[in-house]
One Martini backbone bead per residue (centre of mass of N, CA, C, O) as a GRO file, in nm:
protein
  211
    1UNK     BB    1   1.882  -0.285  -3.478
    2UNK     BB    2   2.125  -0.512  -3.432
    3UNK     BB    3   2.437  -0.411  -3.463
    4UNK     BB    4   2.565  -0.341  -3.134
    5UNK     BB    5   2.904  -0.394  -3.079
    6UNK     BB    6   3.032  -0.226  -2.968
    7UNK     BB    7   3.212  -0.049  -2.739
    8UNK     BB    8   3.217   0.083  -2.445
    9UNK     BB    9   3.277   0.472  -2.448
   10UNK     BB   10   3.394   0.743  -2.491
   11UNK     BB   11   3.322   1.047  -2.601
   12UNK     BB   12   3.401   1.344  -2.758
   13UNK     BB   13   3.214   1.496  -2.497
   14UNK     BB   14   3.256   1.286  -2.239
   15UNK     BB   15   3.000   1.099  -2.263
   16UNK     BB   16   2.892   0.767  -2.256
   17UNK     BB   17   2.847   0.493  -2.412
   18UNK     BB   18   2.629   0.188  -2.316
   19UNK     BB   19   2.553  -0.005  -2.601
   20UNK     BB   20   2.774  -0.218  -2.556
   21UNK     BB   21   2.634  -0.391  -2.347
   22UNK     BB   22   2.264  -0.353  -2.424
   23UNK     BB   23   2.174  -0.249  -2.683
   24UNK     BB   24   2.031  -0.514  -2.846
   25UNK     BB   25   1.819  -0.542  -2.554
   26UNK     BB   26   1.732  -0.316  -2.629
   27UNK     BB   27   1.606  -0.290  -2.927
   28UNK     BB   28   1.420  -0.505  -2.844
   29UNK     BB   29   1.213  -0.382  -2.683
   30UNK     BB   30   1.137  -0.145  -2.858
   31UNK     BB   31   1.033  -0.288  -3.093
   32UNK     BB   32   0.805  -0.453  -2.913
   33UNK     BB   33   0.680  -0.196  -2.841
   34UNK     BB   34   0.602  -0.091  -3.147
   35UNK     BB   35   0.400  -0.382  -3.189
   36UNK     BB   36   0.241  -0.260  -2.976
   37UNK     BB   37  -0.064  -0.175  -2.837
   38UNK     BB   38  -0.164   0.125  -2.760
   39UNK     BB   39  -0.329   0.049  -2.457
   40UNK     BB   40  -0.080  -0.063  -2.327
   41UNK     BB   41   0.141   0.164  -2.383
   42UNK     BB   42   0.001   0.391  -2.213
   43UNK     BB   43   0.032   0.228  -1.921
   44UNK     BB   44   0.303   0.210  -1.908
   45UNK     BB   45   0.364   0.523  -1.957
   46UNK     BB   46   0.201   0.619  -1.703
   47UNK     BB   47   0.379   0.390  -1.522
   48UNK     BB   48   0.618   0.542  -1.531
   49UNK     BB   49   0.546   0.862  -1.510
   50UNK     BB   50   0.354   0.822  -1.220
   51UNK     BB   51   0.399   0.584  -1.015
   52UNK     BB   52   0.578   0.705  -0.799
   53UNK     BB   53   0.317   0.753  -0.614
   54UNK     BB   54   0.247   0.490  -0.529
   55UNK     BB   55   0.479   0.496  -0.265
   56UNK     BB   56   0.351   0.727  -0.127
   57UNK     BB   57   0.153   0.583  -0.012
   58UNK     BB   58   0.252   0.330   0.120
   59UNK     BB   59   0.402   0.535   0.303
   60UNK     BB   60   0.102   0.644   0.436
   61UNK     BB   61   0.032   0.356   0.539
   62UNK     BB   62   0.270   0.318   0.724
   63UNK     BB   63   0.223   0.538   0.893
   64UNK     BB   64  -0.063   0.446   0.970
   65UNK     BB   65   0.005   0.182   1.127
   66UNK     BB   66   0.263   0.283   1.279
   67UNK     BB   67   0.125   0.525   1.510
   68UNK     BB   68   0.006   0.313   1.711
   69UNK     BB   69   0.257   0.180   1.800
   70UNK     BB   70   0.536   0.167   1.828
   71UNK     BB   71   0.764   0.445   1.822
   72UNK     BB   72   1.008   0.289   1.651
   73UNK     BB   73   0.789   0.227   1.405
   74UNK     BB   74   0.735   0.516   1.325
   75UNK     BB   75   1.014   0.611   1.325
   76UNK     BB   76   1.032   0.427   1.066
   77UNK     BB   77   0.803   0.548   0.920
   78UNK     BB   78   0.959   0.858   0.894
   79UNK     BB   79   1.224   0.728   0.746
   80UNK     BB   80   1.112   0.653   0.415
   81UNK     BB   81   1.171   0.881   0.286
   82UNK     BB   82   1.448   0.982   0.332
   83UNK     BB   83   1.566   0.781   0.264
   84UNK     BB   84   1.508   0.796  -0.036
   85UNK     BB   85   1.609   1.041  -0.117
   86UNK     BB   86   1.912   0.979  -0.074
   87UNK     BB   87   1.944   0.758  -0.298
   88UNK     BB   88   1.887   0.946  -0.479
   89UNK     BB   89   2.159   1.139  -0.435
   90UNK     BB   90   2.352   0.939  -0.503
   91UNK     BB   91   2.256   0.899  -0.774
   92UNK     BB   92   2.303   1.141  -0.930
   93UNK     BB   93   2.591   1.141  -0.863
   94UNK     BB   94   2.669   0.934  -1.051
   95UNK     BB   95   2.576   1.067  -1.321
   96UNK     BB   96   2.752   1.271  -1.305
   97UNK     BB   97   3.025   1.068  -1.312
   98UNK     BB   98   2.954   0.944  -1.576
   99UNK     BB   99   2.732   1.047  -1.812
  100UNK     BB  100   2.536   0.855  -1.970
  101UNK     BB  101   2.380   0.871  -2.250
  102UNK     BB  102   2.107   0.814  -2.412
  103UNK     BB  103   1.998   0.585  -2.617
  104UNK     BB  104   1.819   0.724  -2.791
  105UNK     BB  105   2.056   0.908  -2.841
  106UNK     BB  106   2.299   0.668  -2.940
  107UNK     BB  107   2.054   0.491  -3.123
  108UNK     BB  108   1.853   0.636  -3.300
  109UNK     BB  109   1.569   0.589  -3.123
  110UNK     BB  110   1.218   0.524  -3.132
  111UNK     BB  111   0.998   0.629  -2.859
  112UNK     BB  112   0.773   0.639  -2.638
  113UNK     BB  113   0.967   0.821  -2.459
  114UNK     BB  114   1.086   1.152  -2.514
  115UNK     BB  115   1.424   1.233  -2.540
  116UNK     BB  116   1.586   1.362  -2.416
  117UNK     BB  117   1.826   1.558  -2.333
  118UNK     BB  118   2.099   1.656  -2.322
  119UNK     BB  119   2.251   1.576  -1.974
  120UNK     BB  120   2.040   1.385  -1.941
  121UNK     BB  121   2.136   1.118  -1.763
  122UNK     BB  122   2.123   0.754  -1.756
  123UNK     BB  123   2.339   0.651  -1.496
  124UNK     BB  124   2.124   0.577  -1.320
  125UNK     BB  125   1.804   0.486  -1.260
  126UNK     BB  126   1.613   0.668  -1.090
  127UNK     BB  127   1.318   0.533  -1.054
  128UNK     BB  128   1.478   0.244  -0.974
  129UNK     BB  129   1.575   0.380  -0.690
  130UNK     BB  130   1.292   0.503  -0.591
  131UNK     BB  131   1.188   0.210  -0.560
  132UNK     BB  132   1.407   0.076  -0.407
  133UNK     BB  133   1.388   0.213  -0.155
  134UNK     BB  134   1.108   0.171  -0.069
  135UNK     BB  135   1.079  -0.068  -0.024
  136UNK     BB  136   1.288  -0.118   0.167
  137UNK     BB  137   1.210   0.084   0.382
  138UNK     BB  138   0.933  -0.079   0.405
  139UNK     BB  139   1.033  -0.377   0.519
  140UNK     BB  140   1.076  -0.259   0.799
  141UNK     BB  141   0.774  -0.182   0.850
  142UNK     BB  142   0.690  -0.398   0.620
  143UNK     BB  143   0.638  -0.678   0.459
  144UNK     BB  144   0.393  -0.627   0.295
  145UNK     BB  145   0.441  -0.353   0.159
  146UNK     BB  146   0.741  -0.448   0.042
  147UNK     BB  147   0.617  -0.669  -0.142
  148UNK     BB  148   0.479  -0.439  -0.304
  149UNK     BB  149   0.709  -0.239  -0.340
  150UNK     BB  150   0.848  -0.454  -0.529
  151UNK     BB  151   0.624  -0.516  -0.720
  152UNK     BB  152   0.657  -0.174  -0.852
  153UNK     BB  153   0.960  -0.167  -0.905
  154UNK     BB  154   1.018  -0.374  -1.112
  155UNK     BB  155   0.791  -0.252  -1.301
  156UNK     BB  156   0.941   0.025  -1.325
  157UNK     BB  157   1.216  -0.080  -1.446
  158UNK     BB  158   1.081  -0.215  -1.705
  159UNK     BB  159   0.938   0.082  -1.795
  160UNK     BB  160   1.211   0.234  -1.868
  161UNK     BB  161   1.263   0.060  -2.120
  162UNK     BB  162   1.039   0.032  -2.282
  163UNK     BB  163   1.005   0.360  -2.326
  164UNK     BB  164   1.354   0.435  -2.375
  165UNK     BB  165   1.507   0.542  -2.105
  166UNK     BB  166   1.680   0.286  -2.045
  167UNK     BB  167   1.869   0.062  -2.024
  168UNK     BB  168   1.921  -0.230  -1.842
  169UNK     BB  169   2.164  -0.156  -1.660
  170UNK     BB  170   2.019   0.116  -1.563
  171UNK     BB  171   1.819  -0.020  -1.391
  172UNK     BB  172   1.982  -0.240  -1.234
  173UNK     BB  173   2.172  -0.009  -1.074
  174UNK     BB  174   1.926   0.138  -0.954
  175UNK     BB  175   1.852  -0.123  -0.778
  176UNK     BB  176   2.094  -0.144  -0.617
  177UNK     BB  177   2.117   0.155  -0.466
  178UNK     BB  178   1.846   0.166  -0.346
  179UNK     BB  179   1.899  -0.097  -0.166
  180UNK     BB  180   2.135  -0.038  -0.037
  181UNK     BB  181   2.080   0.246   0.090
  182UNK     BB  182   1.814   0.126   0.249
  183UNK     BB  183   1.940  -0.057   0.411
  184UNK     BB  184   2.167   0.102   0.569
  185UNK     BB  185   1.989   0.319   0.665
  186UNK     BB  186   1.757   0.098   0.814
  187UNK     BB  187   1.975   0.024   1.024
  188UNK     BB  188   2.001   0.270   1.155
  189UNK     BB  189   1.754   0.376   1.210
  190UNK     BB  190   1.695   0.132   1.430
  191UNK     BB  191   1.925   0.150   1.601
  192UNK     BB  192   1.793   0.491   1.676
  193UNK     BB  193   1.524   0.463   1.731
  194UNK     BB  194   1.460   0.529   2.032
  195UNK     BB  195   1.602   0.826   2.007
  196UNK     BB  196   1.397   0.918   1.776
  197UNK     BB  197   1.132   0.888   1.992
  198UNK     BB  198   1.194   1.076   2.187
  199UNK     BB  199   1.179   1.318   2.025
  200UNK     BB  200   0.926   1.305   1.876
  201UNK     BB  201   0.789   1.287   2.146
  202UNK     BB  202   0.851   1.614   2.241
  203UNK     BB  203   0.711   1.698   1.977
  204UNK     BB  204   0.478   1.763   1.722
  205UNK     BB  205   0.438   1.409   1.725
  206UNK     BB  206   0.327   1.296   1.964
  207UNK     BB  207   0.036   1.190   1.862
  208UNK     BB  208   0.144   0.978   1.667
  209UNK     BB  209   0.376   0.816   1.841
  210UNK     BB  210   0.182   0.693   2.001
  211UNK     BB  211   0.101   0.361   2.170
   0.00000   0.00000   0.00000
């Protein structure tokens, strides 16, 4: 299970082969996986698959904090899902992209989650970009929210690797993406939030952004 030495190349069917980056890495985590507690692995299993609904929370907490407050922290915590799908899009066309095939796929190694199809591409992790998105969009309406959701994050794309879904590049990529793209977008929210509170004051959401 250790000798993955090749260089990442592109393969004959056109899509990216990445066990060459840290194929060898992951494959030590799929073992440890491997040798865990099945009750251990259940919950990694389940916060892998169901977790990012925990950042959904968050994000209905954050407007609930700030609907009360300035209408331009309302409306920005109106735009941390939007700033999230965005993060989202960027992340897919990257797959497209790249075409990065999963690890379980090219490594021929049994995972605790079931090895996608052909064509659902590794790089990078769309969980660890929209777990790291929001965090960052929440950052901007709360401190204390953005630091439960960056260690969310972090825990989320640990579990991504662990259950055998994506290299550890491929989680690193995506805690990047998501971060850049949401730090971008959350500051551009803030320059026009002015604006945005205004809109937002004349149509049907303005008893929620009322100060």
């Amino acid at each position: 299970m250790h000798g993955v030495t090749a260089e990442p190349a592109a393969q004959a069917n056109g899509t990216f082969d990445g066990a060459g980056i840290d194929g060898p890495t992951y494959l030590d985590v799929v073992h440890s996986a491997q040798q865990t507690p099945a009750w251990i692995n259940h919950l990694i299993n389940d916060y892998s698959a169901y977790g990012l609904a925990l950042f959904a929370v968050l994000m209905l907490l954050g407007w609930w904090q700030a609907r009360n407050r300035h209408p331009e922290q309302a409306a920005q915590a109106l735009a941390v899902p939007v700033i999230t799908v965005g993060a989202f899009t960027i992340s897919s066309l990257l797959k497209l992209l790249v075409r990065e095939a999963r690890p379980c796929q090219s490594l021929h190694v049994v995972t605790l989650e079931a090895c996608p199809a052909p064509g659902d591409w590794s790089f990078p992790s769309n969980h660890a970009t929209l777990a790291a998105a929001a965090a960052v969009a929440l950052w901007f309406v709360s401190t204390r929210l953005g630091a439960i959701a960056a260690a969310f994050a972090l825990a989320m794309a640990a579990s991504r690797v662990w259950v055998g879904a994506h290299y550890p590049h491929d989680i690193a990529a995506g805690l990047a993406v998501g971060a850049l793209v949401a730090a971008v977008l959350s500051v551009l929210v803030r320059s026009y939030a002015p604006v945005l509170s205004r809109i937002l004051g004349r149509g049907p959401l303005r008893p929620l952004i009322a100060s």
